[in-house]
Tab-separated table of C-alpha atoms and ligand atoms in Angstrom:
chain	number	residue	atom	x	y	z
A	1459	UNK	CA	0.210	0.051	0.034
A	1460	UNK	CA	1.364	3.211	-0.915
A	1461	UNK	CA	1.406	6.327	1.590
A	1462	UNK	CA	0.998	9.669	-0.069
A	1463	UNK	CA	2.548	12.674	2.039
A	1464	UNK	CA	0.188	13.851	4.157
A	1465	UNK	CA	-1.018	17.779	3.682
A	1466	UNK	CA	-1.770	20.061	6.308
A	1467	UNK	CA	-5.010	21.915	5.324
A	1468	UNK	CA	-7.860	23.736	7.334
A	1469	UNK	CA	-10.659	21.866	8.696
A	1470	UNK	CA	-12.907	23.582	6.124
A	1471	UNK	CA	-10.702	22.801	3.270
A	1472	UNK	CA	-10.811	19.318	4.591
A	1473	UNK	CA	-14.402	19.362	4.930
A	1474	UNK	CA	-14.760	20.551	1.318
A	1475	UNK	CA	-12.457	17.983	0.114
A	1476	UNK	CA	-14.340	15.235	1.955
A	1477	UNK	CA	-17.675	16.496	0.095
A	1478	UNK	CA	-15.976	16.596	-3.094
A	1479	UNK	CA	-14.776	13.042	-3.157
A	1480	UNK	CA	-18.023	11.962	-1.619
A	1481	UNK	CA	-20.072	13.471	-4.566
A	1482	UNK	CA	-17.438	12.670	-7.503
A	1483	UNK	CA	-15.746	9.769	-6.319
A	1484	UNK	CA	-18.066	7.753	-3.942
A	1485	UNK	CA	-21.390	8.603	-5.427
A	1486	UNK	CA	-20.375	9.279	-9.343
A	1487	UNK	CA	-23.350	11.633	-9.224
A	1488	UNK	CA	-24.285	12.205	-13.084
A	1489	UNK	CA	-25.587	15.579	-14.257
A	1490	UNK	CA	-29.397	15.755	-14.203
A	1491	UNK	CA	-29.665	13.018	-11.127
A	1492	UNK	CA	-31.683	13.665	-7.914
A	1493	UNK	CA	-29.918	13.179	-4.709
A	1494	UNK	CA	-31.620	11.729	-1.636
A	1495	UNK	CA	-29.540	12.106	1.463
A	1496	UNK	CA	-29.968	11.129	4.947
A	1497	UNK	CA	-27.899	12.762	7.533
A	1498	UNK	CA	-28.009	13.630	11.647
A	1499	UNK	CA	-28.700	16.977	12.422
A	1500	UNK	CA	-25.456	17.367	13.910
A	1501	UNK	CA	-23.610	16.715	10.550
A	1502	UNK	CA	-25.412	19.486	8.982
A	1503	UNK	CA	-22.362	21.298	8.222
A	1504	UNK	CA	-21.227	18.511	5.947
A	1505	UNK	CA	-24.608	17.841	4.431
A	1506	UNK	CA	-24.611	21.472	3.348
A	1507	UNK	CA	-21.151	21.056	1.654
A	1508	UNK	CA	-22.223	17.706	-0.025
A	1509	UNK	CA	-25.438	19.484	-1.146
A	1510	UNK	CA	-23.424	22.451	-2.652
A	1511	UNK	CA	-20.909	19.875	-4.445
A	1512	UNK	CA	-23.937	17.938	-5.742
A	1513	UNK	CA	-25.553	20.891	-7.184
A	1514	UNK	CA	-21.955	22.018	-8.847
A	1515	UNK	CA	-21.803	18.519	-10.356
A	1516	UNK	CA	-25.185	19.138	-11.925
A	1517	UNK	CA	-27.669	17.463	-9.442
A	1518	UNK	CA	-31.582	18.351	-10.409
A	1519	UNK	CA	-32.467	18.300	-6.586
A	1520	UNK	CA	-30.744	17.138	-3.658
A	1521	UNK	CA	-33.462	16.348	-0.705
A	1522	UNK	CA	-32.064	15.527	2.491
A	1523	UNK	CA	-33.834	13.861	5.626
A	1524	UNK	CA	-32.411	15.010	9.004
A	1525	UNK	CA	-32.677	12.942	11.958
A	1526	UNK	CA	-32.358	13.988	15.298
A	1527	UNK	CA	-30.894	12.164	18.380
A	1528	UNK	CA	-32.869	13.834	20.946
A	1529	UNK	CA	-36.114	13.431	18.985
A	1530	UNK	CA	-35.442	9.680	18.897
A	1531	UNK	CA	-34.780	9.524	22.938
A	1532	UNK	CA	-38.165	11.403	23.280
A	1533	UNK	CA	-39.775	8.264	21.499
A	1534	UNK	CA	-38.538	6.097	23.883
A	1535	UNK	CA	-39.388	8.394	26.983
A	1536	UNK	CA	-42.848	9.204	26.272
A	1537	UNK	CA	-44.371	7.401	23.381
A	1538	UNK	CA	-46.944	4.756	23.936
A	1539	UNK	CA	-46.052	0.897	23.323
A	1540	UNK	CA	-47.928	0.558	20.306
A	1541	UNK	CA	-45.380	3.190	18.408
A	1542	UNK	CA	-42.422	0.911	18.746
A	1543	UNK	CA	-43.946	-1.397	16.042
A	1544	UNK	CA	-44.400	1.705	13.608
A	1545	UNK	CA	-42.240	3.051	10.844
A	1546	UNK	CA	-42.525	5.641	8.282
A	1547	UNK	CA	-43.314	3.335	5.445
A	1548	UNK	CA	-44.469	6.099	3.280
A	1549	UNK	CA	-41.087	7.715	3.664
A	1550	UNK	CA	-39.343	4.633	2.489
A	1551	UNK	CA	-41.667	3.867	-0.087
A	1552	UNK	CA	-40.934	7.516	-1.264
A	1553	UNK	CA	-37.285	6.624	-1.580
A	1554	UNK	CA	-37.738	3.457	-3.489
A	1555	UNK	CA	-39.830	5.571	-5.892
A	1556	UNK	CA	-36.731	8.440	-6.040
A	1557	UNK	CA	-34.433	5.338	-6.607
A	1558	UNK	CA	-36.715	3.621	-9.398
A	1559	UNK	CA	-36.991	7.186	-11.108
A	1560	UNK	CA	-33.349	7.671	-11.178
A	1561	UNK	CA	-32.115	9.076	-7.977
A	1562	UNK	CA	-28.675	8.570	-6.156
A	1563	UNK	CA	-28.283	8.018	-2.548
A	1564	UNK	CA	-25.831	9.233	0.020
A	1565	UNK	CA	-26.018	8.646	3.716
A	1566	UNK	CA	-23.770	10.660	6.233
A	1567	UNK	CA	-23.039	8.090	8.940
A	1568	UNK	CA	-22.043	9.129	12.243
A	1569	UNK	CA	-23.956	9.432	15.865
A	1570	UNK	CA	-23.832	8.209	19.429
A	1571	UNK	CA	-23.076	4.689	19.346
A	1572	UNK	CA	-24.567	4.148	22.500
A	1573	UNK	CA	-27.740	6.307	22.031
A	1574	UNK	CA	-30.293	3.767	23.088
A	1575	UNK	CA	-27.992	1.333	25.268
A	1576	UNK	CA	-30.048	2.380	28.461
A	1577	UNK	CA	-33.554	1.727	26.500
A	1578	UNK	CA	-35.519	-1.348	26.696
A	1579	UNK	CA	-33.854	-3.750	24.211
A	1580	UNK	CA	-37.300	-5.356	23.480
A	1581	UNK	CA	-38.414	-2.050	22.155
A	1582	UNK	CA	-35.263	-1.165	20.414
A	1583	UNK	CA	-35.471	-4.425	18.531
A	1584	UNK	CA	-39.346	-3.979	17.481
A	1585	UNK	CA	-38.482	-0.217	16.275
A	1586	UNK	CA	-35.417	-1.933	14.264
A	1587	UNK	CA	-37.727	-4.697	12.813
A	1588	UNK	CA	-40.200	-2.179	11.723
A	1589	UNK	CA	-37.734	-0.056	9.788
A	1590	UNK	CA	-36.080	-2.869	8.399
A	1591	UNK	CA	-39.431	-4.345	6.918
A	1592	UNK	CA	-40.433	-0.736	5.927
A	1593	UNK	CA	-37.053	-0.121	4.104
A	1594	UNK	CA	-36.763	-3.324	2.401
A	1595	UNK	CA	-37.913	-2.479	-1.175
A	1596	UNK	CA	-35.712	0.600	-1.241
A	1597	UNK	CA	-32.616	-1.098	0.488
A	1598	UNK	CA	-33.132	-3.943	-2.130
A	1599	UNK	CA	-32.421	-1.650	-4.854
A	1600	UNK	CA	-29.215	-0.385	-3.089
A	1601	UNK	CA	-27.995	-4.023	-2.038
A	1602	UNK	CA	-28.806	-5.089	-5.957
A	1603	UNK	CA	-26.580	-1.974	-6.893
A	1604	UNK	CA	-29.696	-0.729	-9.047
A	1605	UNK	CA	-28.335	2.918	-8.277
A	1606	UNK	CA	-25.327	4.621	-7.423
A	1607	UNK	CA	-24.902	4.832	-3.758
A	1608	UNK	CA	-22.302	5.932	-1.128
A	1609	UNK	CA	-21.853	6.249	2.561
A	1610	UNK	CA	-19.549	8.642	4.219
A	1611	UNK	CA	-18.870	9.799	7.748
A	1612	UNK	CA	-19.300	13.031	9.368
A	1613	UNK	CA	-17.968	13.634	12.958
A	1614	UNK	CA	-20.482	14.623	15.887
A	1615	UNK	CA	-20.069	15.337	19.589
A	1616	UNK	CA	-21.552	12.493	20.832
A	1617	UNK	CA	-19.613	10.222	18.583
A	1618	UNK	CA	-16.448	11.854	19.300
A	1619	UNK	CA	-17.153	11.659	23.162
A	1620	UNK	CA	-17.440	7.666	22.641
A	1621	UNK	CA	-14.335	7.338	20.756
A	1622	UNK	CA	-12.006	9.830	22.641
A	1623	UNK	CA	-13.944	9.819	26.484
A	1624	UNK	CA	-10.848	11.387	28.121
A	1625	UNK	CA	-10.658	14.410	26.063
A	1626	UNK	CA	-12.715	17.641	26.567
A	1627	UNK	CA	-15.609	17.925	24.037
A	1628	UNK	CA	-14.211	20.083	21.426
A	1629	UNK	CA	-10.755	18.484	21.265
A	1630	UNK	CA	-12.592	15.015	20.887
A	1631	UNK	CA	-14.452	16.276	17.998
A	1632	UNK	CA	-11.637	17.901	16.600
A	1633	UNK	CA	-9.468	14.464	16.871
A	1634	UNK	CA	-12.594	12.631	15.440
A	1635	UNK	CA	-12.558	14.994	12.264
A	1636	UNK	CA	-8.850	14.166	11.940
A	1637	UNK	CA	-9.329	10.515	12.166
A	1638	UNK	CA	-12.033	10.555	9.347
A	1639	UNK	CA	-10.148	12.826	7.100
A	1640	UNK	CA	-6.980	10.438	7.485
A	1641	UNK	CA	-8.819	7.152	7.026
A	1642	UNK	CA	-10.820	8.672	4.132
A	1643	UNK	CA	-7.714	9.615	2.501
A	1644	UNK	CA	-8.391	13.133	2.569
A	1645	UNK	CA	-5.204	14.397	4.041
A	1646	UNK	CA	-3.178	12.884	1.006
A	1647	UNK	CA	-1.739	15.507	-1.622
A	1648	UNK	CA	-4.420	14.271	-4.034
A	1649	UNK	CA	-7.318	12.780	-2.345
A	1650	UNK	CA	-9.600	11.731	-5.890
A	1651	UNK	CA	-6.352	10.568	-6.941
A	1652	UNK	CA	-5.482	8.416	-3.912
A	1653	UNK	CA	-8.901	7.066	-4.430
A	1654	UNK	CA	-8.554	6.058	-7.724
A	1655	UNK	CA	-5.172	4.288	-6.990
A	1656	UNK	CA	-6.788	2.622	-3.979
A	1657	UNK	CA	-9.605	1.323	-5.899
A	1658	UNK	CA	-7.519	-0.121	-8.525
A	1659	UNK	CA	-5.536	-2.015	-6.003
A	1660	UNK	CA	-8.631	-3.747	-4.264
A	1661	UNK	CA	-10.132	-4.274	-8.017
A	1662	UNK	CA	-6.705	-6.223	-8.474
A	1663	UNK	CA	-7.110	-8.496	-5.357
A	1664	UNK	CA	-10.931	-9.228	-6.197
A	1665	UNK	CA	-10.156	-10.384	-9.259
A	1666	UNK	CA	-7.072	-12.401	-7.936
A	1667	UNK	CA	-9.575	-14.148	-5.679
A	1668	UNK	CA	-11.984	-14.717	-8.447
A	1669	UNK	CA	-9.489	-16.386	-10.426
A	1670	UNK	CA	-8.760	-18.666	-7.777
A	1671	UNK	CA	-12.444	-19.638	-7.045
A	1672	UNK	CA	-11.889	-21.266	-3.437
A	1673	UNK	CA	-14.434	-23.526	-2.027
A	1674	UNK	CA	-13.972	-22.353	1.461
A	1675	UNK	CA	-11.995	-20.019	3.681
A	1676	UNK	CA	-10.453	-21.792	6.751
A	1677	UNK	CA	-9.693	-19.247	9.517
A	1678	UNK	CA	-7.511	-19.811	12.714
A	1679	UNK	CA	-6.788	-17.295	15.693
A	1680	UNK	CA	-7.402	-16.684	19.375
A	1681	UNK	CA	-10.894	-18.195	19.627
A	1682	UNK	CA	-11.498	-18.687	16.213
A	1683	UNK	CA	-11.326	-22.182	14.092
A	1684	UNK	CA	-13.835	-21.464	11.236
A	1685	UNK	CA	-14.490	-23.349	7.984
A	1686	UNK	CA	-16.543	-21.135	6.038
A	1687	UNK	CA	-17.834	-22.337	2.594
A	1688	UNK	CA	-18.426	-19.992	-0.380
A	1689	UNK	CA	-21.692	-19.499	-2.306
A	1690	UNK	CA	-21.555	-21.499	-5.537
A	1691	UNK	CA	-20.628	-19.083	-8.639
A	1692	UNK	CA	-19.482	-16.437	-5.744
A	1693	UNK	CA	-17.967	-13.206	-6.790
A	1694	UNK	CA	-15.395	-11.170	-5.062
A	1695	UNK	CA	-15.984	-7.208	-5.284
A	1696	UNK	CA	-13.659	-4.642	-3.877
A	1697	UNK	CA	-13.893	-0.767	-4.213
A	1698	UNK	CA	-15.960	0.760	-6.816
A	1699	UNK	CA	-18.817	-0.982	-8.798
A	1700	UNK	CA	-21.049	-0.146	-11.869
A	1701	UNK	CA	-24.621	0.056	-10.755
A	1702	UNK	CA	-27.258	-1.145	-13.057
A	1703	UNK	CA	-27.969	2.633	-13.791
A	1704	UNK	CA	-24.695	2.452	-15.585
A	1705	UNK	CA	-23.110	4.789	-13.083
A	1706	UNK	CA	-19.699	4.137	-11.299
A	1707	UNK	CA	-19.575	4.460	-7.597
A	1708	UNK	CA	-17.406	3.428	-4.578
A	1709	UNK	CA	-20.271	2.485	-2.034
A	1710	UNK	CA	-18.390	2.946	1.264
A	1711	UNK	CA	-15.804	6.088	2.137
A	1712	UNK	CA	-13.801	4.853	3.537
A	1713	UNK	CA	-13.483	1.078	2.275
A	1714	UNK	CA	-10.413	-1.121	2.615
A	1715	UNK	CA	-12.311	-4.518	2.360
A	1716	UNK	CA	-12.698	-7.118	-0.752
A	1717	UNK	CA	-16.048	-8.995	-0.089
A	1718	UNK	CA	-18.140	-11.844	-1.069
A	1719	UNK	CA	-20.995	-14.303	-0.383
A	1720	UNK	CA	-20.425	-17.382	1.917
A	1721	UNK	CA	-22.608	-20.088	1.488
A	1722	UNK	CA	-25.359	-20.079	4.012
A	1723	UNK	CA	-25.280	-23.681	4.755
A	1724	UNK	CA	-21.505	-24.419	4.757
A	1725	UNK	CA	-19.917	-22.396	8.075
A	1726	UNK	CA	-18.707	-24.677	10.708
A	1727	UNK	CA	-16.771	-23.944	13.640
A	1728	UNK	CA	-16.032	-21.433	16.168
A	1729	UNK	CA	-15.560	-17.451	15.536
A	1730	UNK	CA	-14.705	-15.037	18.321
A	1731	UNK	CA	-15.195	-11.250	17.576
A	1732	UNK	CA	-11.942	-9.160	17.903
A	1733	UNK	CA	-13.935	-5.863	18.315
A	1734	UNK	CA	-17.048	-4.504	19.999
A	1735	UNK	CA	-20.241	-4.120	17.934
A	1736	UNK	CA	-22.440	-1.459	18.054
A	1737	UNK	CA	-25.697	-2.311	16.509
A	1738	UNK	CA	-28.195	0.373	16.163
A	1739	UNK	CA	-27.607	2.441	19.515
A	1740	UNK	CA	-26.531	-0.762	21.690
A	1741	UNK	CA	-23.058	-2.293	22.516
A	1742	UNK	CA	-22.292	-6.034	22.032
A	1743	UNK	CA	-18.960	-6.959	23.211
A	1744	UNK	CA	-17.109	-10.124	23.459
A	1745	UNK	CA	-19.139	-12.356	20.954
A	1746	UNK	CA	-18.362	-15.825	20.452
A	1747	UNK	CA	-20.540	-18.150	18.246
A	1748	UNK	CA	-20.719	-21.648	16.940
A	1749	UNK	CA	-21.740	-22.436	13.450
A	1750	UNK	CA	-23.059	-25.944	12.438
A	1751	UNK	CA	-24.080	-26.484	8.619
A	1752	UNK	CA	-23.804	-22.516	8.592
A	1753	UNK	CA	-26.528	-21.724	11.267
A	1754	UNK	CA	-25.567	-20.336	14.799
A	1755	UNK	CA	-26.267	-22.722	17.110
A	1756	UNK	CA	-24.601	-21.040	20.211
A	1757	UNK	CA	-23.893	-17.207	20.763
A	1758	UNK	CA	-22.405	-15.705	23.800
A	1759	UNK	CA	-21.526	-12.052	24.202
A	1760	UNK	CA	-19.773	-10.530	27.435
A	1761	UNK	CA	-22.060	-7.470	27.280
A	1762	UNK	CA	-25.278	-7.270	25.383
A	1763	UNK	CA	-26.198	-10.687	25.239
A	1764	UNK	CA	-30.018	-9.746	25.116
A	1765	UNK	CA	-29.345	-7.736	22.343
A	1766	UNK	CA	-27.477	-10.109	20.565
A	1767	UNK	CA	-30.049	-12.951	21.163
A	1768	UNK	CA	-32.898	-10.469	19.842
A	1769	UNK	CA	-30.834	-9.943	16.413
A	1770	UNK	CA	-30.369	-13.398	15.824
A	1771	UNK	CA	-34.056	-13.931	16.454
A	1772	UNK	CA	-35.109	-11.352	13.770
A	1773	UNK	CA	-35.985	-14.224	11.201
A	1774	UNK	CA	-34.231	-17.526	10.200
A	1775	UNK	CA	-31.623	-15.786	8.037
A	1776	UNK	CA	-30.097	-13.781	11.028
A	1777	UNK	CA	-28.534	-16.734	12.157
A	1778	UNK	CA	-26.686	-17.441	8.850
A	1779	UNK	CA	-23.994	-15.429	6.926
A	1780	UNK	CA	-24.803	-12.946	4.209
A	1781	UNK	CA	-20.916	-11.614	3.710
A	1782	UNK	CA	-17.512	-12.635	4.174
A	1783	UNK	CA	-14.723	-9.743	3.791
A	1784	UNK	CA	-11.051	-9.670	3.788
A	1785	UNK	CA	-9.259	-6.466	5.169
A	1786	UNK	CA	-5.313	-6.584	5.940
A	1787	UNK	CA	-4.477	-5.378	9.478
A	1788	UNK	CA	-2.334	-2.458	7.812
A	1789	UNK	CA	-5.320	-0.600	6.869
A	1790	UNK	CA	-5.089	3.053	7.722
A	1791	UNK	CA	-7.989	2.349	9.850
A	1792	UNK	CA	-6.378	-0.174	12.008
A	1793	UNK	CA	-3.305	1.642	11.978
A	1794	UNK	CA	-5.074	4.709	13.749
A	1795	UNK	CA	-5.292	2.208	16.618
A	1796	UNK	CA	-9.063	3.549	17.175
A	1797	UNK	CA	-12.115	1.895	17.863
A	1798	UNK	CA	-14.770	3.717	16.148
A	1799	UNK	CA	-17.954	2.075	17.615
A	1800	UNK	CA	-19.152	2.530	13.808
A	1801	UNK	CA	-19.201	-0.220	11.363
A	1802	UNK	CA	-18.291	2.083	8.134
A	1803	UNK	CA	-14.592	2.367	9.900
A	1804	UNK	CA	-14.484	-0.503	12.199
A	1805	UNK	CA	-15.627	-3.129	9.384
A	1806	UNK	CA	-12.682	-1.550	7.418
A	1807	UNK	CA	-10.112	-2.160	10.357
A	1808	UNK	CA	-10.411	-5.785	9.877
A	1809	UNK	CA	-11.708	-8.897	8.316
A	1810	UNK	CA	-15.294	-9.639	9.149
A	1811	UNK	CA	-18.324	-11.522	8.473
A	1812	UNK	CA	-21.904	-10.408	8.405
A	1813	UNK	CA	-24.877	-11.668	9.676
A	1814	UNK	CA	-28.011	-11.770	7.472
A	1815	UNK	CA	-28.670	-10.520	3.914
A	1816	UNK	CA	-26.164	-11.183	1.314
A	1817	UNK	CA	-25.453	-8.933	-1.709
A	1818	UNK	CA	-26.771	-10.507	-5.002
A	1819	UNK	CA	-23.982	-8.570	-6.734
A	1820	UNK	CA	-21.443	-10.930	-4.792
A	1821	UNK	CA	-23.028	-14.075	-7.044
A	1822	UNK	CA	-22.249	-14.283	-10.665
A	1823	UNK	CA	-24.963	-12.602	-12.644
A	1824	UNK	CA	-26.596	-12.156	-9.239
A	1825	UNK	CA	-28.628	-9.148	-10.264
A	1826	UNK	CA	-30.495	-11.224	-12.860
A	1827	UNK	CA	-31.237	-13.999	-10.349
A	1828	UNK	CA	-34.584	-14.516	-8.822
A	1829	UNK	CA	-34.614	-14.976	-4.826
A	1830	UNK	CA	-35.018	-18.706	-5.605
A	1831	UNK	CA	-32.202	-19.051	-7.821
A	1832	UNK	CA	-29.930	-16.764	-5.248
A	1833	UNK	CA	-30.848	-19.228	-2.475
A	1834	UNK	CA	-30.013	-22.338	-4.386
A	1835	UNK	CA	-26.478	-20.999	-4.984
A	1836	UNK	CA	-26.311	-20.403	-1.102
A	1837	UNK	CA	-27.021	-16.707	-0.973
A	1838	UNK	CA	-28.738	-15.988	2.388
A	1839	UNK	CA	-31.695	-13.712	2.834
A	1840	UNK	CA	-32.897	-11.643	5.940
A	1841	UNK	CA	-34.280	-8.447	7.206
A	1842	UNK	CA	-30.792	-7.862	8.907
A	1843	UNK	CA	-27.279	-7.417	7.587
A	1844	UNK	CA	-24.790	-6.829	10.589
A	1845	UNK	CA	-21.104	-7.045	10.186
A	1846	UNK	CA	-18.838	-8.116	12.977
A	1847	UNK	CA	-15.143	-8.124	12.951
A	1848	UNK	CA	-13.077	-11.256	13.362
A	1849	UNK	CA	-9.876	-10.097	11.886
A	1850	UNK	CA	-6.729	-9.103	14.045
A	1851	UNK	CA	-2.811	-9.462	13.407
A	1852	UNK	CA	-3.356	-13.049	15.319
A	1853	UNK	CA	-5.537	-14.192	12.163
A	1854	UNK	CA	-4.453	-16.913	9.677
A	1855	UNK	CA	-6.503	-17.459	6.611
A	1856	UNK	CA	-6.207	-20.031	4.120
A	1857	UNK	CA	-7.918	-20.554	1.002
A	1858	UNK	CA	-9.329	-24.460	0.313
A	1859	UNK	CA	-9.805	-25.353	-3.409
A	1860	UNK	CA	-12.443	-27.183	-4.921
A	1861	UNK	CA	-10.048	-30.424	-4.737
A	1862	UNK	CA	-9.151	-29.717	-1.153
A	1863	UNK	CA	-5.528	-28.246	-1.778
A	1864	UNK	CA	-4.968	-25.551	0.913
A	1865	UNK	CA	-3.369	-22.186	0.104
A	1866	UNK	CA	-1.823	-19.566	2.462
A	1867	UNK	CA	-4.108	-16.328	1.822
A	1868	UNK	CA	-3.391	-14.350	5.008
A	1869	UNK	CA	-0.813	-14.611	7.705
A	1870	UNK	CA	-0.743	-12.575	10.873
A	1871	UNK	CA	-3.550	-10.431	9.558
A	1872	UNK	CA	-1.836	-9.605	6.377
A	1873	UNK	CA	-2.083	-10.868	2.797
A	1874	UNK	CA	0.317	-14.143	2.298
A	1875	UNK	CA	1.649	-12.787	-1.077
A	1876	UNK	CA	1.291	-9.730	-3.096
A	1877	UNK	CA	-0.556	-9.832	-6.354
A	1878	UNK	CA	0.780	-8.809	-9.592
U	2890	ZN	ZN1	-18.086	-5.590	4.589
U	2891	ZN	ZN1	-21.347	-5.670	5.401
């Protein structure tokens, strides 16, 4: 991995560059296209910069939906019990309509990772389930890559306090912005160029894995001994992708992973998480699960057991895997040494797996296959998609070929060999 010289810029300049990269490299917005954006009220400064860059790139209309953490808490304090089975279906249907008529999607991630930690897990679970169901038609257009979309992060005071608990609020916020700019390659001399170069390297690694066509991956590390079968006709992807609407986007900024679809019936063994998981406002720590024939038959957490149990009980697919991703331990996010308590960053710090919904794009011709055809190849189906980190500097991974030959893939958390 090349490390371009770091450049000192003002916060305003970095914020502007982040917005530029989000719109032009991440989203690949086309002139005339509408943009649907979601953001926290605390990210309004970045949302405004992105809006400006979107219009400069020719956006027909930018529509932003802001959420407010205080309003979310007010619901848990004061709403009647039936409220927690409700979601704004009309809003998500509207988003699906917008995507079908050509709109792009940008989400600004960031927020208090422990917002709902002290709320009733049953209510949190019901509210999440209601949103998952209502959002499904819109989310399917995203997971099937029918539109160009991206997620970028904005620092917020509550998030900064979680990542830097010992610092004064203004110091913590400045440090989190610094970390976002660094890990999002904004502090390089030419951020857009750095992203194109990094994207090409990810594409090359994915192509190598696709040529190898491993039948399974074998993981070994502290608390982990897992054999994970890959879906038939699986595809490895990494970096950018051309959506069905013909537009090239890099869906996550930052991204360090190459990822594919595991076979939902072919995971066996034990796996231990290497980082805490922040799931929609609740923390789950010390996760260890055992798989039999792809299904989680035992799940333990040292913290947040109840949240984990509820998550796994969402539906049948929630106990099976929908994604496998490889990330070298030398990624800028791992090098930052920080735990972000935010999946966008933490999933790119380490190799991971995800419970739940698989990506149709990670199966050959997957976007053209029916749900039944995808399932027959081993792709999983669920209302949830939750990534959790299993990579570390102590994790070894082997590739297992169809004939059973075993080849070293990662050693001590790094690629065992460079790709040409
Ligand atoms: Zn991933
Ligand atoms: Zn994922």
